[in-house]
Amino acid sequence: MDRGRQGLRCLAFAAALCLAYIAGYLQGGALCPQLATWARSPQDLAETSAIPLAREEESVQSDDVAPVDDSPGTTQPPMPIDDKPMRSGKGCSQYEGVSFPLDGWPEEVRAKEGVSIYGTGWAQRRLREHQFPGSCAGKSFVEHGMFRSGIGSNFHISAAVLAMALNEGSIYLWPEDDTENPWTHGDKKSLVDCPGGKAVSSYQCYLKPPSSCKGSGGSRFTGVKRERGKLELKSTELIPRMFKELLKCSGYHSRYWVKWWRAQAVAFLLRPSDATREELAAFRRQSLVGTMQAGVLGSYVRHGDKYYEATEYPFQDYLQIFGWILGTAEVKRCAGSEALLAPFQWQLPKLRSVRRLYLGSDDANVLQEALSSFRNLIYMNVSRLSKRMSLMKVQRRLGPKQMVMESLLNLQLLMESDAFVCTWSSNWCRLVDEMRLTAATQLGFL
């Protein structure tokens, strides 16, 4: 390989690393030179917090239409996080040290003595107070049905609609007739067999309700499309006003407030029902190969139809990252590689003593490659179809409920992992990260 190609490969690998380490946001270090510059000078970033909502919709209405999502060139880098406020002010102490329940998830997902991003406990309690009032009389409502897109995309759009509802003083609801939700409807629009035997067309099929109230008219959206009422979603108003003072106390630059809010919204909405939790436990016993324990490195390799919309990193790039972290192989290192790993040095001994990898992927070839490379591999023994198949074709082949249960178990296992490697171009990867930074109290972990 000539020197020019070698340099290009090194640069590409460094870029992959910068995209891969999305779960840490560790204090005291930057992940790559680009992020170091960004951390010092947020104003130098080209992107803003006014993210076009259309970017979140992985449109899969047609098998022939490529879904739309963020790509590495358009996504924002991870926000710098500190469990202590970077700026103190009058009243800031009320946002700190507030506990919140681990609602719907088993205790295993929560890191021992872990912490969440700033203000999480206070925010989660405020959301519950608003959505579960003492009386629903006189309340206004915003119903939100799901677009035919991936689960990660669904919940990131939900964060925008929930923010709008909060700003209007309205209660956010899932409609009882969520007819477009692809994850609750099977063949010929028949409802799936929800956990516990329910017949529900919304995400309440799998999750706890977002409110104690029942809808009685008001605005309604499907995805970002307004179906009823006069309210409009605006990409400049994606953060609830009730949290603006908290965010000022956090010291996070305003460019990253949307990221903080999405993490709070996902943590609030994505709470498995008791029946779902029971089915997940049974599904885990049936499908999980290997044993989770302390010191496991978790990763999700998103291939599938992702190649339509973003750079697809070959599994060999992931293997180099795994080998680098776990110390299992000598890899060709780019200039400055030691600085990239410096913030994570305290965590490496545990990861390297265990050397176990939990791997999730929608690509069967990835699993086969991993099985030949890792002796201590943990994975789900489930069906995986062609990675060039559209999401809705996969949904029809595997069934919506099977895909949702696999996704929820995959999320749970990645929340349990001590470290997480994924790509920022995937809505699903970002959702996992958001859950790790809130419900799983994994702030400060790789």
Coordinates of C-alpha atoms in Angstrom, one line a residue, residues 8-318:
L8 CA -6.3 7.9 3.7
R9 CA -7.0 4.6 5.5
C10 CA -5.7 6.0 8.7
L11 CA -7.9 9.1 8.4
A12 CA -10.9 6.9 7.6
F13 CA -10.3 4.8 10.7
A14 CA -9.9 7.8 12.9
A15 CA -13.2 9.1 11.5
A16 CA -14.8 5.7 12.4
L17 CA -13.5 6.0 15.9
C18 CA -14.9 9.4 16.3
L19 CA -18.3 8.1 15.2
A20 CA -18.0 4.9 17.2
Y21 CA -17.4 6.2 20.7
I22 CA -20.7 7.9 21.2
A23 CA -21.6 6.6 24.7
G24 CA -18.8 8.1 26.8
Y25 CA -18.7 11.8 26.5
L26 CA -16.1 11.5 29.2
Q27 CA -14.9 14.4 31.3
G28 CA -11.4 15.6 30.8
G29 CA -10.7 14.5 27.3
A30 CA -11.8 14.8 23.7
L31 CA -12.2 11.8 21.4
C32 CA -10.4 13.2 18.4
P33 CA -8.8 16.4 17.3
Q34 CA -11.9 17.6 15.6
L35 CA -13.9 17.1 18.8
A36 CA -11.2 18.8 20.8
T37 CA -11.6 21.9 18.6
W38 CA -15.3 21.7 18.8
A39 CA -15.3 21.4 22.6
R40 CA -13.2 24.6 22.8
S41 CA -15.0 26.6 20.2
P42 CA -18.7 25.6 19.8
Q43 CA -19.3 28.6 17.6
D44 CA -17.0 27.0 15.0
L45 CA -19.5 24.3 14.3
A46 CA -21.5 24.6 11.1
E47 CA -24.6 22.9 12.4
T48 CA -27.2 24.4 14.7
S49 CA -29.8 23.1 17.1
A50 CA -32.5 23.9 14.6
I51 CA -32.4 20.4 13.1
P52 CA -34.8 19.8 10.1
L53 CA -37.5 17.4 11.5
A54 CA -37.6 15.6 8.1
R55 CA -34.1 14.2 8.8
E56 CA -35.5 12.1 11.6
E57 CA -38.0 10.3 9.4
E58 CA -36.6 7.1 8.0
S59 CA -39.3 7.0 5.4
V60 CA -40.1 3.4 4.3
Q61 CA -43.6 3.8 2.9
S62 CA -42.3 2.3 -0.4
D63 CA -39.9 -0.6 -0.7
D64 CA -38.2 1.3 -3.5
V65 CA -37.8 4.6 -1.7
A66 CA -34.5 5.1 0.2
P67 CA -35.1 6.1 3.8
V68 CA -34.0 9.5 4.9
D69 CA -31.8 9.9 8.0
D70 CA -28.9 11.7 9.4
S71 CA -25.5 11.0 7.8
P72 CA -22.0 11.5 9.2
G73 CA -21.8 14.7 7.2
T74 CA -25.0 16.1 8.7
T75 CA -25.2 14.8 12.3
Q76 CA -23.9 16.7 15.2
P77 CA -21.1 15.4 17.4
P78 CA -21.8 14.2 21.0
M79 CA -22.3 16.9 23.5
P80 CA -19.8 17.4 26.3
I81 CA -21.3 16.2 29.6
D82 CA -20.4 16.7 33.2
D83 CA -22.4 15.3 36.1
K84 CA -21.7 18.6 37.9
P85 CA -22.9 22.0 36.7
M86 CA -20.3 24.0 34.7
R87 CA -22.0 27.2 35.7
S88 CA -23.7 27.8 39.0
G89 CA -26.5 30.3 39.6
K90 CA -29.5 31.1 41.8
G91 CA -31.8 28.1 42.0
C92 CA -29.5 25.7 40.3
S93 CA -29.2 23.4 43.3
Q94 CA -32.8 22.3 42.9
Y95 CA -31.9 20.4 39.7
E96 CA -29.1 18.4 41.3
G97 CA -29.2 15.1 43.2
V98 CA -32.8 14.3 42.4
S99 CA -33.4 10.6 42.1
F100 CA -35.9 9.0 39.8
P101 CA -37.4 5.5 39.5
L102 CA -36.0 2.9 37.0
D103 CA -39.5 2.4 35.5
G104 CA -40.1 -0.7 33.4
W105 CA -36.5 -1.9 33.2
P106 CA -34.7 -4.5 35.4
E107 CA -32.1 -3.3 37.9
E108 CA -29.3 -4.8 35.8
V109 CA -29.4 -2.0 33.3
R110 CA -28.5 0.7 35.9
A111 CA -24.8 1.1 36.6
K112 CA -23.8 0.7 40.2
E113 CA -23.1 4.2 41.7
G114 CA -23.6 5.6 38.2
V115 CA -24.8 9.1 37.3
S116 CA -26.9 10.5 34.6
I117 CA -26.6 13.7 32.5
Y118 CA -27.3 16.9 34.4
G119 CA -30.8 17.4 35.7
T120 CA -32.2 14.0 34.7
G121 CA -33.9 13.2 38.0
W122 CA -35.6 16.6 38.2
A123 CA -36.6 16.5 34.5
Q124 CA -38.1 13.0 34.8
R125 CA -40.1 14.0 37.8
R126 CA -41.4 17.1 36.1
L127 CA -42.5 15.1 33.1
R128 CA -44.4 12.6 35.3
E129 CA -46.1 15.5 37.2
H130 CA -47.3 17.0 33.9
Q131 CA -48.3 13.8 32.1
F132 CA -50.0 12.2 35.2
P133 CA -52.0 15.1 36.8
G134 CA -54.2 14.6 39.8
S135 CA -57.2 15.4 37.5
C136 CA -57.5 15.4 33.7
A137 CA -60.5 17.7 33.8
G138 CA -60.0 20.8 31.7
K139 CA -56.7 19.6 30.2
S140 CA -55.9 19.9 26.5
F141 CA -54.3 17.1 24.5
V142 CA -51.9 16.5 21.6
E143 CA -52.2 13.0 20.1
H144 CA -49.2 11.6 18.3
G145 CA -49.4 8.6 15.9
M146 CA -46.3 7.0 14.5
F147 CA -45.0 7.3 11.0
R148 CA -43.9 4.2 9.0
S149 CA -40.3 4.4 10.1
G150 CA -37.8 2.8 12.4
I151 CA -38.2 2.7 16.2
G152 CA -35.3 5.1 16.8
S153 CA -36.7 7.6 14.3
N154 CA -40.2 7.3 15.8
F155 CA -39.0 8.2 19.3
H156 CA -36.8 11.1 18.1
I157 CA -39.8 12.6 16.3
S158 CA -41.9 11.9 19.5
A159 CA -39.4 14.1 21.4
A160 CA -40.3 17.0 19.1
V161 CA -44.1 16.5 19.5
L162 CA -43.8 16.1 23.3
A163 CA -41.8 19.3 23.5
M164 CA -44.5 21.1 21.5
A165 CA -47.2 19.7 23.8
L166 CA -45.4 20.8 26.9
N167 CA -44.9 24.3 25.5
E168 CA -48.6 24.5 24.8
G169 CA -49.5 23.2 28.3
S170 CA -51.1 20.1 26.8
I171 CA -50.9 16.4 27.6
Y172 CA -49.0 14.2 25.1
L173 CA -50.9 11.1 24.2
W174 CA -50.6 8.1 21.9
P175 CA -53.9 7.7 20.0
E176 CA -56.1 4.7 20.4
D177 CA -56.4 4.4 16.6
D178 CA -52.7 4.6 15.7
T179 CA -53.4 3.0 12.3
E180 CA -50.0 3.9 10.6
N181 CA -47.8 2.4 13.3
P182 CA -45.9 -0.4 11.5
W183 CA -44.8 -2.0 14.8
T184 CA -48.3 -2.8 16.0
H185 CA -49.9 -3.9 12.8
G186 CA -49.2 -7.2 10.9
D187 CA -50.5 -8.5 7.7
K188 CA -53.6 -6.8 6.2
K189 CA -53.4 -4.2 9.1
S190 CA -54.3 -6.8 11.7
L191 CA -53.1 -6.0 15.2
V192 CA -50.2 -7.9 16.7
D193 CA -50.6 -10.1 19.7
C194 CA -49.4 -7.6 22.3
P195 CA -47.7 -8.8 25.5
G196 CA -50.3 -9.6 28.1
G197 CA -52.9 -10.3 25.4
K198 CA -53.9 -6.7 24.8
A199 CA -55.2 -5.4 21.5
V200 CA -53.6 -2.0 21.2
S201 CA -52.6 -0.1 18.0
S202 CA -50.2 2.3 19.7
Y203 CA -46.8 1.8 21.3
Q204 CA -48.8 1.1 24.5
C205 CA -48.9 -2.4 23.0
Y206 CA -45.4 -2.8 24.5
L207 CA -44.8 0.2 26.7
K208 CA -46.4 1.9 29.7
P209 CA -48.8 4.7 28.8
P210 CA -47.4 8.2 28.5
S211 CA -50.2 9.7 30.5
S212 CA -53.0 8.8 32.9
C213 CA -55.4 10.8 30.8
K214 CA -57.6 9.8 27.8
G215 CA -57.8 12.0 24.8
S216 CA -60.9 14.0 23.9
G217 CA -60.1 15.9 20.7
G218 CA -57.4 18.4 20.3
S219 CA -54.4 18.4 17.9
R220 CA -53.2 15.3 16.2
F221 CA -50.0 14.4 14.3
T222 CA -48.8 11.4 12.4
G223 CA -45.0 11.6 12.5
V224 CA -44.4 15.2 11.8
K225 CA -47.6 15.6 9.7
R226 CA -50.5 17.5 11.2
E227 CA -53.7 15.6 10.9
R228 CA -56.0 17.8 13.1
G229 CA -55.8 21.2 14.9
K230 CA -53.8 24.3 14.2
L231 CA -50.6 23.6 16.1
E232 CA -47.4 23.3 14.0
L233 CA -44.1 21.6 14.7
K234 CA -41.2 24.0 14.3
S235 CA -37.6 23.0 14.1
T236 CA -36.6 26.0 16.1
E237 CA -38.8 25.0 19.1
L238 CA -37.6 21.5 19.9
I239 CA -36.9 22.0 23.6
P240 CA -39.6 22.5 26.3
R241 CA -39.4 26.0 27.9
M242 CA -39.9 24.4 31.3
F243 CA -36.3 23.1 31.1
K244 CA -34.5 26.2 29.8
E245 CA -33.4 27.4 33.3
L246 CA -32.2 23.9 34.1
L247 CA -30.1 23.9 30.9
K248 CA -28.7 27.3 31.6
C249 CA -27.5 25.8 35.0
S250 CA -26.0 22.8 33.2
G251 CA -23.4 24.8 31.4
Y252 CA -24.0 22.9 28.2
H253 CA -23.8 25.0 25.1
S254 CA -27.3 25.8 23.7
R255 CA -26.3 23.9 20.5
Y256 CA -26.5 20.6 22.5
W257 CA -29.8 21.3 24.4
V258 CA -31.7 19.3 21.8
K259 CA -29.6 16.3 22.5
W260 CA -30.2 16.6 26.2
W261 CA -34.0 16.9 25.7
R262 CA -34.1 13.9 23.3
A263 CA -32.4 11.8 26.0
Q264 CA -35.0 12.9 28.6
A265 CA -38.0 12.3 26.2
V266 CA -36.7 8.8 25.3
A267 CA -36.1 7.8 28.9
F268 CA -39.7 8.9 29.8
L269 CA -41.5 7.3 26.9
L270 CA -39.6 4.1 26.5
R271 CA -40.7 2.3 29.6
P272 CA -41.7 -1.4 29.0
S273 CA -45.0 -2.6 30.5
D274 CA -44.9 -5.3 33.1
A275 CA -46.2 -7.8 30.5
T276 CA -43.5 -6.8 28.0
R277 CA -40.8 -7.1 30.7
E278 CA -41.9 -10.7 31.5
E279 CA -41.9 -11.6 27.8
L280 CA -38.4 -10.0 27.4
A281 CA -37.1 -12.1 30.3
A282 CA -38.4 -15.3 28.7
F283 CA -37.1 -14.2 25.3
R284 CA -33.7 -13.6 26.8
R285 CA -33.5 -17.1 28.3
Q286 CA -34.5 -18.5 24.9
S287 CA -32.3 -16.5 22.5
L288 CA -29.3 -15.2 24.3
V289 CA -26.0 -17.1 23.7
G290 CA -23.4 -16.3 26.3
T291 CA -23.6 -14.6 29.7
M292 CA -23.6 -10.9 30.5
Q293 CA -21.3 -9.8 33.3
A294 CA -19.4 -6.8 34.5
G295 CA -16.8 -5.6 32.0
V296 CA -18.7 -6.5 28.8
L297 CA -18.1 -4.3 25.7
G298 CA -21.3 -3.8 23.8
S299 CA -21.7 -2.9 20.2
Y300 CA -24.4 -2.6 17.5
V301 CA -23.4 -2.8 13.9
R302 CA -26.1 -1.1 11.9
H303 CA -26.0 -2.2 8.3
G304 CA -29.3 -3.3 6.8
D305 CA -30.8 -0.6 4.6
K306 CA -28.5 2.1 6.2
Y307 CA -26.2 2.1 3.1
Y308 CA -29.0 4.1 1.3
E309 CA -28.4 7.1 3.5
A310 CA -25.0 7.0 5.3
T311 CA -21.5 5.6 5.1
E312 CA -21.5 1.9 6.0
Y313 CA -18.5 0.9 8.0
P314 CA -17.2 -2.6 7.3
F315 CA -17.0 -5.0 10.2
Q316 CA -13.2 -5.0 9.9
D317 CA -13.3 -1.4 11.1
Y318 CA -15.2 -2.4 14.2

